[in-house]
PDB file of C-alpha atoms and ligand atoms in Angstrom:
ATOM      1  CA  MET A   1     -17.504 -11.359 -10.296  1.00  0.00           C
ATOM      2  CA  ASN A   2     -17.850  -8.923 -12.353  1.00  0.00           C
ATOM      3  CA  THR A   3     -14.416  -7.104 -13.913  1.00  0.00           C
ATOM      4  CA  LYS A   4     -13.067  -5.078 -10.805  1.00  0.00           C
ATOM      5  CA  ARG A   5     -10.591  -2.103 -10.811  1.00  0.00           C
ATOM      6  CA  ILE A   6      -7.824  -0.826  -8.932  1.00  0.00           C
ATOM      7  CA  ALA A   7      -6.078   2.223  -8.080  1.00  0.00           C
ATOM      8  CA  ILE A   8      -2.436   1.935  -6.874  1.00  0.00           C
ATOM      9  CA  PHE A   9      -1.523   4.639  -4.713  1.00  0.00           C
ATOM     10  CA  ALA A  10       2.181   5.481  -4.102  1.00  0.00           C
ATOM     11  CA  SER A  11       4.858   7.925  -3.213  1.00  0.00           C
ATOM     12  CA  GLY A  12       8.162   6.252  -3.573  1.00  0.00           C
ATOM     13  CA  SER A  13      10.131   4.209  -6.097  1.00  0.00           C
ATOM     14  CA  GLY A  14       7.139   1.946  -6.137  1.00  0.00           C
ATOM     15  CA  SER A  15       8.653  -1.591  -6.165  1.00  0.00           C
ATOM     16  CA  ASN A  16       5.992  -2.961  -4.672  1.00  0.00           C
ATOM     17  CA  ALA A  17       2.819  -0.681  -7.321  1.00  0.00           C
ATOM     18  CA  ILE A  18       5.166  -2.918  -9.753  1.00  0.00           C
ATOM     19  CA  LYS A  19       4.550  -6.159  -8.884  1.00  0.00           C
ATOM     20  CA  LEU A  20       1.241  -5.065  -8.425  1.00  0.00           C
ATOM     21  CA  ILE A  21       0.940  -3.985 -12.223  1.00  0.00           C
ATOM     22  CA  GLU A  22       2.601  -7.096 -13.219  1.00  0.00           C
ATOM     23  CA  HIS A  23       0.182  -9.018 -11.104  1.00  0.00           C
ATOM     24  CA  PHE A  24      -2.782  -8.201 -11.902  1.00  0.00           C
ATOM     25  CA  ASP A  25      -2.094  -8.130 -15.417  1.00  0.00           C
ATOM     26  CA  LYS A  26      -2.308 -11.409 -15.591  1.00  0.00           C
ATOM     27  CA  VAL A  27      -5.382 -12.063 -13.860  1.00  0.00           C
ATOM     28  CA  PRO A  28      -8.499 -11.309 -16.681  1.00  0.00           C
ATOM     29  CA  GLU A  29     -10.991  -9.422 -13.580  1.00  0.00           C
ATOM     30  CA  ILE A  30      -8.772  -7.659 -12.163  1.00  0.00           C
ATOM     31  CA  ASN A  31      -7.426  -4.195 -13.798  1.00  0.00           C
ATOM     32  CA  ALA A  32      -4.456  -1.793 -12.154  1.00  0.00           C
ATOM     33  CA  VAL A  33      -6.019   1.088 -14.062  1.00  0.00           C
ATOM     34  CA  LEU A  34      -4.479   4.288 -12.148  1.00  0.00           C
ATOM     35  CA  LEU A  35      -1.400   5.280  -9.742  1.00  0.00           C
ATOM     36  CA  LEU A  36      -1.951   7.723  -8.174  1.00  0.00           C
ATOM     37  CA  THR A  37       0.946   9.799  -6.259  1.00  0.00           C
ATOM     38  CA  ASN A  38       1.544  12.575  -4.220  1.00  0.00           C
ATOM     39  CA  ASN A  39       4.953  13.537  -5.130  1.00  0.00           C
ATOM     40  CA  GLU A  40       6.189  14.400  -8.841  1.00  0.00           C
ATOM     41  CA  ASN A  41       9.630  13.184  -8.110  1.00  0.00           C
ATOM     42  CA  ALA A  42       8.118   9.605  -7.369  1.00  0.00           C
ATOM     43  CA  GLY A  43      10.206   6.386  -9.174  1.00  0.00           C
ATOM     44  CA  VAL A  44       7.389   4.948  -9.532  1.00  0.00           C
ATOM     45  CA  LEU A  45       5.965   7.568 -12.533  1.00  0.00           C
ATOM     46  CA  GLU A  46       9.418   6.652 -14.677  1.00  0.00           C
ATOM     47  CA  LYS A  47       9.103   3.361 -14.072  1.00  0.00           C
ATOM     48  CA  THR A  48       5.388   2.625 -14.388  1.00  0.00           C
ATOM     49  CA  GLU A  49       5.665   5.763 -16.974  1.00  0.00           C
ATOM     50  CA  ASP A  50       4.459   2.504 -20.199  1.00  0.00           C
ATOM     51  CA  LEU A  51       2.100   0.398 -18.080  1.00  0.00           C
ATOM     52  CA  ILE A  52      -0.651   2.452 -16.341  1.00  0.00           C
ATOM     53  CA  ASP A  53      -2.354   5.533 -16.806  1.00  0.00           C
ATOM     54  CA  HIS A  54      -0.692   8.567 -14.032  1.00  0.00           C
ATOM     55  CA  ALA A  55      -2.190  10.901 -11.707  1.00  0.00           C
ATOM     56  CA  VAL A  56       0.052  13.077  -9.821  1.00  0.00           C
ATOM     57  CA  ILE A  57      -1.871  15.074  -6.838  1.00  0.00           C
ATOM     58  CA  ASN A  58       0.152  18.116  -4.688  1.00  0.00           C
ATOM     59  CA  ASN A  59      -0.666  17.199  -0.649  1.00  0.00           C
ATOM     60  CA  ASP A  60      -3.374  19.565  -0.925  1.00  0.00           C
ATOM     61  CA  GLY A  61      -4.545  17.623  -3.534  1.00  0.00           C
ATOM     62  CA  ALA A  62      -4.194  14.140  -0.794  1.00  0.00           C
ATOM     63  CA  ASN A  63      -5.810  15.984   2.523  1.00  0.00           C
ATOM     64  CA  ASP A  64      -8.634  16.786  -0.813  1.00  0.00           C
ATOM     65  CA  GLY A  65     -11.250  13.804   0.797  1.00  0.00           C
ATOM     66  CA  SER A  66     -13.896  14.996  -1.349  1.00  0.00           C
ATOM     67  CA  PHE A  67     -11.662  15.778  -4.393  1.00  0.00           C
ATOM     68  CA  LEU A  68     -10.669  12.209  -4.136  1.00  0.00           C
ATOM     69  CA  THR A  69     -13.555  10.858  -3.702  1.00  0.00           C
ATOM     70  CA  GLU A  70     -14.795  12.179  -7.312  1.00  0.00           C
ATOM     71  CA  LEU A  71     -11.836  10.976  -9.191  1.00  0.00           C
ATOM     72  CA  MET A  72     -12.158   7.540  -7.748  1.00  0.00           C
ATOM     73  CA  HIS A  73     -15.577   7.706  -8.706  1.00  0.00           C
ATOM     74  CA  GLU A  74     -15.351   9.221 -12.190  1.00  0.00           C
ATOM     75  CA  GLU A  75     -12.270   6.316 -13.165  1.00  0.00           C
ATOM     76  CA  ARG A  76     -14.897   4.300 -11.749  1.00  0.00           C
ATOM     77  CA  ILE A  77     -12.658   2.531  -8.956  1.00  0.00           C
ATOM     78  CA  ASP A  78     -13.850  -0.284  -6.511  1.00  0.00           C
ATOM     79  CA  TYR A  79     -10.574  -1.065  -4.508  1.00  0.00           C
ATOM     80  CA  ILE A  80      -7.799   1.434  -4.011  1.00  0.00           C
ATOM     81  CA  VAL A  81      -4.515   0.063  -2.847  1.00  0.00           C
ATOM     82  CA  LEU A  82      -1.246   1.906  -0.691  1.00  0.00           C
ATOM     83  CA  ALA A  83       1.857   1.170  -2.153  1.00  0.00           C
ATOM     84  CA  GLY A  84       4.298   2.818  -0.314  1.00  0.00           C
ATOM     85  CA  TYR A  85       1.733   5.370   0.387  1.00  0.00           C
ATOM     86  CA  LEU A  86       2.708   8.276   2.792  1.00  0.00           C
ATOM     87  CA  ARG A  87      -0.228  10.575   3.197  1.00  0.00           C
ATOM     88  CA  LYS A  88      -3.291  10.259   5.618  1.00  0.00           C
ATOM     89  CA  ILE A  89      -5.980   8.781   3.341  1.00  0.00           C
ATOM     90  CA  PRO A  90      -9.247  11.600   4.494  1.00  0.00           C
ATOM     91  CA  ASN A  91     -12.304  10.252   6.097  1.00  0.00           C
ATOM     92  CA  GLU A  92     -14.689  11.433   3.245  1.00  0.00           C
ATOM     93  CA  LEU A  93     -12.606   8.977   1.146  1.00  0.00           C
ATOM     94  CA  ILE A  94     -12.108   6.463   3.515  1.00  0.00           C
ATOM     95  CA  LYS A  95     -16.494   6.323   4.050  1.00  0.00           C
ATOM     96  CA  ALA A  96     -16.787   6.530  -0.086  1.00  0.00           C
ATOM     97  CA  PHE A  97     -14.871   3.250  -0.037  1.00  0.00           C
ATOM     98  CA  PRO A  98     -16.266   1.022   2.823  1.00  0.00           C
ATOM     99  CA  ARG A  99     -13.394  -1.964   3.095  1.00  0.00           C
ATOM    100  CA  GLN A 100     -12.110  -1.398   0.353  1.00  0.00           C
ATOM    101  CA  ILE A 101      -8.906   0.601   0.692  1.00  0.00           C
ATOM    102  CA  ILE A 102      -6.352  -2.039   1.585  1.00  0.00           C
ATOM    103  CA  ASN A 103      -2.266  -1.053   2.869  1.00  0.00           C
ATOM    104  CA  ILE A 104       0.705  -3.014   2.999  1.00  0.00           C
ATOM    105  CA  HIS A 105       2.814  -1.883   6.375  1.00  0.00           C
ATOM    106  CA  PRO A 106       6.224  -3.652   7.207  1.00  0.00           C
ATOM    107  CA  SER A 107       6.360  -4.602  10.140  1.00  0.00           C
ATOM    108  CA  LEU A 108       4.441  -6.657  12.093  1.00  0.00           C
ATOM    109  CA  LEU A 109       1.386  -4.379  13.918  1.00  0.00           C
ATOM    110  CA  PRO A 110       0.524  -3.129  16.036  1.00  0.00           C
ATOM    111  CA  LYS A 111       3.972  -2.830  17.270  1.00  0.00           C
ATOM    112  CA  TYR A 112       5.818  -0.004  14.857  1.00  0.00           C
ATOM    113  CA  GLY A 113       3.298   1.725  13.017  1.00  0.00           C
ATOM    114  CA  GLY A 114       0.827   4.704  13.590  1.00  0.00           C
ATOM    115  CA  LYS A 115       1.932   8.397  12.585  1.00  0.00           C
ATOM    116  CA  GLY A 116       6.652   8.850  11.781  1.00  0.00           C
ATOM    117  CA  MET A 117       6.323   4.959  10.955  1.00  0.00           C
ATOM    118  CA  TYR A 118       7.549   4.371   7.511  1.00  0.00           C
ATOM    119  CA  GLY A 119       9.881   2.773   5.188  1.00  0.00           C
ATOM    120  CA  MET A 120      13.650   3.104   6.588  1.00  0.00           C
ATOM    121  CA  LYS A 121      12.026   4.975   9.832  1.00  0.00           C
ATOM    122  CA  VAL A 122      10.530   1.361  10.710  1.00  0.00           C
ATOM    123  CA  HIS A 123      13.300  -0.506  10.095  1.00  0.00           C
ATOM    124  CA  GLN A 124      14.869   1.893  12.745  1.00  0.00           C
ATOM    125  CA  ALA A 125      13.394   1.152  15.117  1.00  0.00           C
ATOM    126  CA  VAL A 126      13.299  -2.982  15.151  1.00  0.00           C
ATOM    127  CA  LEU A 127      17.227  -3.361  15.063  1.00  0.00           C
ATOM    128  CA  ALA A 128      17.543  -0.855  18.107  1.00  0.00           C
ATOM    129  CA  ASN A 129      14.718  -2.614  19.479  1.00  0.00           C
ATOM    130  CA  LYS A 130      16.750  -6.087  18.999  1.00  0.00           C
ATOM    131  CA  GLU A 131      14.112  -7.534  17.305  1.00  0.00           C
ATOM    132  CA  THR A 132      14.130 -11.744  16.260  1.00  0.00           C
ATOM    133  CA  GLU A 133      11.237 -10.725  13.665  1.00  0.00           C
ATOM    134  CA  SER A 134       9.768  -8.929  12.075  1.00  0.00           C
ATOM    135  CA  GLY A 135       7.539  -8.732   8.728  1.00  0.00           C
ATOM    136  CA  ILE A 136       4.742  -7.632   6.718  1.00  0.00           C
ATOM    137  CA  THR A 137       1.307  -6.459   8.147  1.00  0.00           C
ATOM    138  CA  ILE A 138      -1.916  -6.224   5.084  1.00  0.00           C
ATOM    139  CA  HIS A 139      -4.627  -4.772   6.297  1.00  0.00           C
ATOM    140  CA  LEU A 140      -7.811  -2.181   5.285  1.00  0.00           C
ATOM    141  CA  VAL A 141      -7.317   1.383   5.847  1.00  0.00           C
ATOM    142  CA  ASN A 142      -9.089   2.941   9.009  1.00  0.00           C
ATOM    143  CA  GLU A 143      -8.624   6.918   9.829  1.00  0.00           C
ATOM    144  CA  ILE A 144      -5.196   5.924  12.203  1.00  0.00           C
ATOM    145  CA  TYR A 145      -3.089   5.166  10.623  1.00  0.00           C
ATOM    146  CA  ASP A 146      -1.947   1.503  10.412  1.00  0.00           C
ATOM    147  CA  GLU A 147      -5.302   0.643  13.558  1.00  0.00           C
ATOM    148  CA  GLY A 148      -7.585  -0.603  10.071  1.00  0.00           C
ATOM    149  CA  GLU A 149      -8.032  -4.634   9.902  1.00  0.00           C
ATOM    150  CA  ILE A 150      -5.420  -6.780   9.670  1.00  0.00           C
ATOM    151  CA  LEU A 151      -5.978  -9.011   6.688  1.00  0.00           C
ATOM    152  CA  ALA A 152      -2.983 -11.055   6.710  1.00  0.00           C
ATOM    153  CA  GLN A 153       1.128 -10.659   8.429  1.00  0.00           C
ATOM    154  CA  HIS A 154       3.796 -12.535   7.158  1.00  0.00           C
ATOM    155  CA  LYS A 155       7.098 -13.122   9.594  1.00  0.00           C
ATOM    156  CA  VAL A 156      10.940 -12.930   8.752  1.00  0.00           C
ATOM    157  CA  ASN A 157      13.854 -13.831  11.306  1.00  0.00           C
ATOM    158  CA  LEU A 158      16.029 -11.123  11.864  1.00  0.00           C
ATOM    159  CA  SER A 159      19.799 -12.150  13.700  1.00  0.00           C
ATOM    160  CA  SER A 160      22.459  -9.845  15.312  1.00  0.00           C
ATOM    161  CA  LYS A 161      24.494  -9.745  12.130  1.00  0.00           C
ATOM    162  CA  ASP A 162      21.250  -7.771  10.617  1.00  0.00           C
ATOM    163  CA  SER A 163      21.044  -3.807   9.679  1.00  0.00           C
ATOM    164  CA  ALA A 164      18.373  -1.775   9.032  1.00  0.00           C
ATOM    165  CA  GLU A 165      19.330  -2.192   5.596  1.00  0.00           C
ATOM    166  CA  THR A 166      19.305  -6.041   5.623  1.00  0.00           C
ATOM    167  CA  ILE A 167      15.624  -5.696   7.374  1.00  0.00           C
ATOM    168  CA  GLN A 168      14.947  -3.450   4.795  1.00  0.00           C
ATOM    169  CA  LYS A 169      15.885  -6.246   2.105  1.00  0.00           C
ATOM    170  CA  LYS A 170      14.150  -9.006   3.891  1.00  0.00           C
ATOM    171  CA  VAL A 171      10.730  -7.122   4.236  1.00  0.00           C
ATOM    172  CA  LEU A 172      10.863  -6.629   0.727  1.00  0.00           C
ATOM    173  CA  GLU A 173      11.713  -9.541  -0.286  1.00  0.00           C
ATOM    174  CA  ILE A 174       7.774 -10.879   2.023  1.00  0.00           C
ATOM    175  CA  GLU A 175       6.211  -8.315   0.216  1.00  0.00           C
ATOM    176  CA  HIS A 176       6.773  -9.240  -2.952  1.00  0.00           C
ATOM    177  CA  LYS A 177       6.324 -12.418  -2.264  1.00  0.00           C
ATOM    178  CA  ASN A 178       2.685 -11.733  -0.805  1.00  0.00           C
ATOM    179  CA  PHE A 179       1.084  -7.907  -1.334  1.00  0.00           C
ATOM    180  CA  SER A 180      -0.494  -8.698  -4.702  1.00  0.00           C
ATOM    181  CA  LYS A 181      -2.115 -12.288  -4.294  1.00  0.00           C
ATOM    182  CA  GLU A 182      -3.161 -10.896  -0.352  1.00  0.00           C
ATOM    183  CA  VAL A 183      -5.228  -8.312  -2.463  1.00  0.00           C
ATOM    184  CA  GLU A 184      -6.911 -10.418  -5.420  1.00  0.00           C
ATOM    185  CA  ASN A 185      -7.688 -13.113  -2.184  1.00  0.00           C
ATOM    186  CA  TYR A 186      -9.410 -10.079  -0.849  1.00  0.00           C
ATOM    187  CA  ILE A 187     -10.865  -8.972  -3.859  1.00  0.00           C
ATOM    188  CA  ARG A 188     -12.095 -12.310  -4.851  1.00  0.00           C
ATOM    189  CA  LYS A 189     -13.700 -12.888  -1.340  1.00  0.00           C
ATOM    190  CA  GLN A 190     -15.863  -9.635  -1.370  1.00  0.00           C
ATOM    191  CA  GLY A 191     -17.205 -11.006  -4.663  1.00  0.00           C
TER     192      GLY A 191
HETATM  193  N1  LIG B 201      -6.166   7.429   6.680  1.00  0.00           N
HETATM  194  C1  LIG B 201      -4.888   6.053   6.805  1.00  0.00           C
HETATM  195  N2  LIG B 201      -3.973   6.761   5.770  1.00  0.00           N
HETATM  196  C2  LIG B 201      -2.537   6.309   6.009  1.00  0.00           C
HETATM  197  C3  LIG B 201      -2.707   4.926   6.305  1.00  0.00           C
HETATM  198  C4  LIG B 201      -4.422   4.537   7.416  1.00  0.00           C
HETATM  199  O1  LIG B 201      -3.795   3.224   8.057  1.00  0.00           O
HETATM  200  N3  LIG B 201      -5.061   5.124   7.563  1.00  0.00           N
HETATM  201  N4  LIG B 201      -1.874   4.258   6.169  1.00  0.00           N
HETATM  202  C5  LIG B 201      -0.168   5.038   5.892  1.00  0.00           C
HETATM  203  C6  LIG B 201       0.346   4.271   5.029  1.00  0.00           C
HETATM  204  N5  LIG B 201       1.408   4.241   6.506  1.00  0.00           N
HETATM  205  C7  LIG B 201       1.974   3.408   7.498  1.00  0.00           C
HETATM  206  O2  LIG B 201       1.004   2.182   6.584  1.00  0.00           O
HETATM  207  C8  LIG B 201       1.921   5.767   6.591  1.00  0.00           C
HETATM  208  C9  LIG B 201       2.400   6.147   6.065  1.00  0.00           C
HETATM  209  C10 LIG B 201       3.190   7.430   6.835  1.00  0.00           C
HETATM  210  C11 LIG B 201       2.764   7.347   7.699  1.00  0.00           C
HETATM  211  C12 LIG B 201       3.285   9.176   8.238  1.00  0.00           C
HETATM  212  O3  LIG B 201       3.488   8.949   9.621  1.00  0.00           O
HETATM  213  N6  LIG B 201       3.171  10.630   7.152  1.00  0.00           N
HETATM  214  C13 LIG B 201       3.941  11.601   7.838  1.00  0.00           C
HETATM  215  C14 LIG B 201       4.266  12.585   6.692  1.00  0.00           C
HETATM  216  C15 LIG B 201       5.307  11.984   5.442  1.00  0.00           C
HETATM  217  C16 LIG B 201       5.513  12.895   4.232  1.00  0.00           C
HETATM  218  O4  LIG B 201       4.352  13.179   3.621  1.00  0.00           O
HETATM  219  O5  LIG B 201       6.481  12.780   3.781  1.00  0.00           O
HETATM  220  C17 LIG B 201       2.580  12.658   8.692  1.00  0.00           C
HETATM  221  O6  LIG B 201       1.874  12.252   8.670  1.00  0.00           O
HETATM  222  O7  LIG B 201       2.943  13.271   9.285  1.00  0.00           O
HETATM  223  C18 LIG B 201       2.320   6.979   8.784  1.00  0.00           C
HETATM  224  C19 LIG B 201       1.933   5.606   7.918  1.00  0.00           C
HETATM  225  C20 LIG B 201      -1.603   5.758   4.164  1.00  0.00           C
HETATM  226  N7  LIG B 201      -2.203   6.961   4.655  1.00  0.00           N
HETATM  227  N1  GAR B 202       4.195   3.422   6.400  1.00  0.00           N
HETATM  228  C1  GAR B 202       4.126   3.308   4.881  1.00  0.00           C
HETATM  229  C2  GAR B 202       5.453   2.391   5.357  1.00  0.00           C
HETATM  230  O1  GAR B 202       6.198   2.498   5.171  1.00  0.00           O
HETATM  231  N2  GAR B 202       5.028   1.074   3.942  1.00  0.00           N
HETATM  232  C3  GAR B 202       6.470   0.945   2.752  1.00  0.00           C
HETATM  233  O2  GAR B 202       6.996   2.089   2.231  1.00  0.00           O
HETATM  234  C4  GAR B 202       8.021   0.802   1.302  1.00  0.00           C
HETATM  235  C5  GAR B 202       7.644   1.424  -0.192  1.00  0.00           C
HETATM  236  O3  GAR B 202       8.700   0.660  -0.825  1.00  0.00           O
HETATM  237  P1  GAR B 202       8.014   0.748  -2.257  1.00  0.00           P
HETATM  238  O4  GAR B 202       7.842   1.917  -3.000  1.00  0.00           O
HETATM  239  O5  GAR B 202       9.098   0.367  -3.142  1.00  0.00           O
HETATM  240  O6  GAR B 202       6.875   0.067  -2.732  1.00  0.00           O
HETATM  241  C6  GAR B 202       7.259  -0.687   1.846  1.00  0.00           C
HETATM  242  O7  GAR B 202       7.856  -1.636   2.274  1.00  0.00           O
HETATM  243  C7  GAR B 202       6.193   0.177   2.611  1.00  0.00           C
HETATM  244  O8  GAR B 202       5.760  -1.143   2.987  1.00  0.00           O
END
C-alpha cells in the first residue's frame, strides 16, 4: 500500500483526535498530516500544536464544499476522519472523497443519531430512555447525518446507577480503545 495521508476534523476537546495522531505515529504507511477545526477555541488546538499542522476555518468555510475539497487536494489528503466534528460535511466534499470520509458517533446507530444528536445530548437521551446498553458506531459519511454505511460497532453495558456523565465516560473509553484500529483496518482494506 502506498503511504496514505489523513486529515482529522474536530470541533472540541479532541481526545479522539489525539489518540488517532498517537496511533498513526506508529503506522509507517499511514500519516495523520492535518487537523482541521471550525472552532478557533477548540481544546484540540492547544493539545496538538506540536503534533500536527492545523487548519482553522469558520462556519462559512465549513459549509463551503469547493473550499474544503481544494484544501484537501492541496494537502494531498487520502482519507478524512471526523473525530467530534460538529458541522455538516458538504455534499461536494463527499462526492470528491467517495468512501473516504469516516466518522465516529457515540451511540449504537441508527438509535440516537441525526441532527441535534451529538456529544452529551446523545448520552442524556440514552439515559432518559433507560437503555441497558450503549456504544459507538464507526461509519462512512454520506449526505445525511449518521446514515452512512456502518463499518463497526462496539457496545458498553449500562446500569440504573449510570448518569449521562458515566455513560459518556464509558463510551469515550471504547472510542479511545477502538476507533484508531478500525480506521487503520478500513484504510488497509481499501489498499
Ligand atoms: N454529511 C455529514 N456530515 C457529518 C456527519 C454525517 O454523517 N454526514 N456526521 C457528523 C458528526 N455527527 C454525528 O456523528 C453530528 C455532528 C453534529 C450534528 C449537529 O446536529 N450539528 C448541529 C450544529 C452543531 C454546532 O455547530 O455547534 C447542526 O447541524 O445544527 C449532528 C451529528 C459530522 N458531519
Ligand atoms: N455526533 C458526533 C459526536 O457526538 N461525536 C462525539 O463527540 C465526542 C468528541 O470527543 P473528543 O473531542 O474528546 O474526541 C466523541 O464522543 C464523539 O463520539
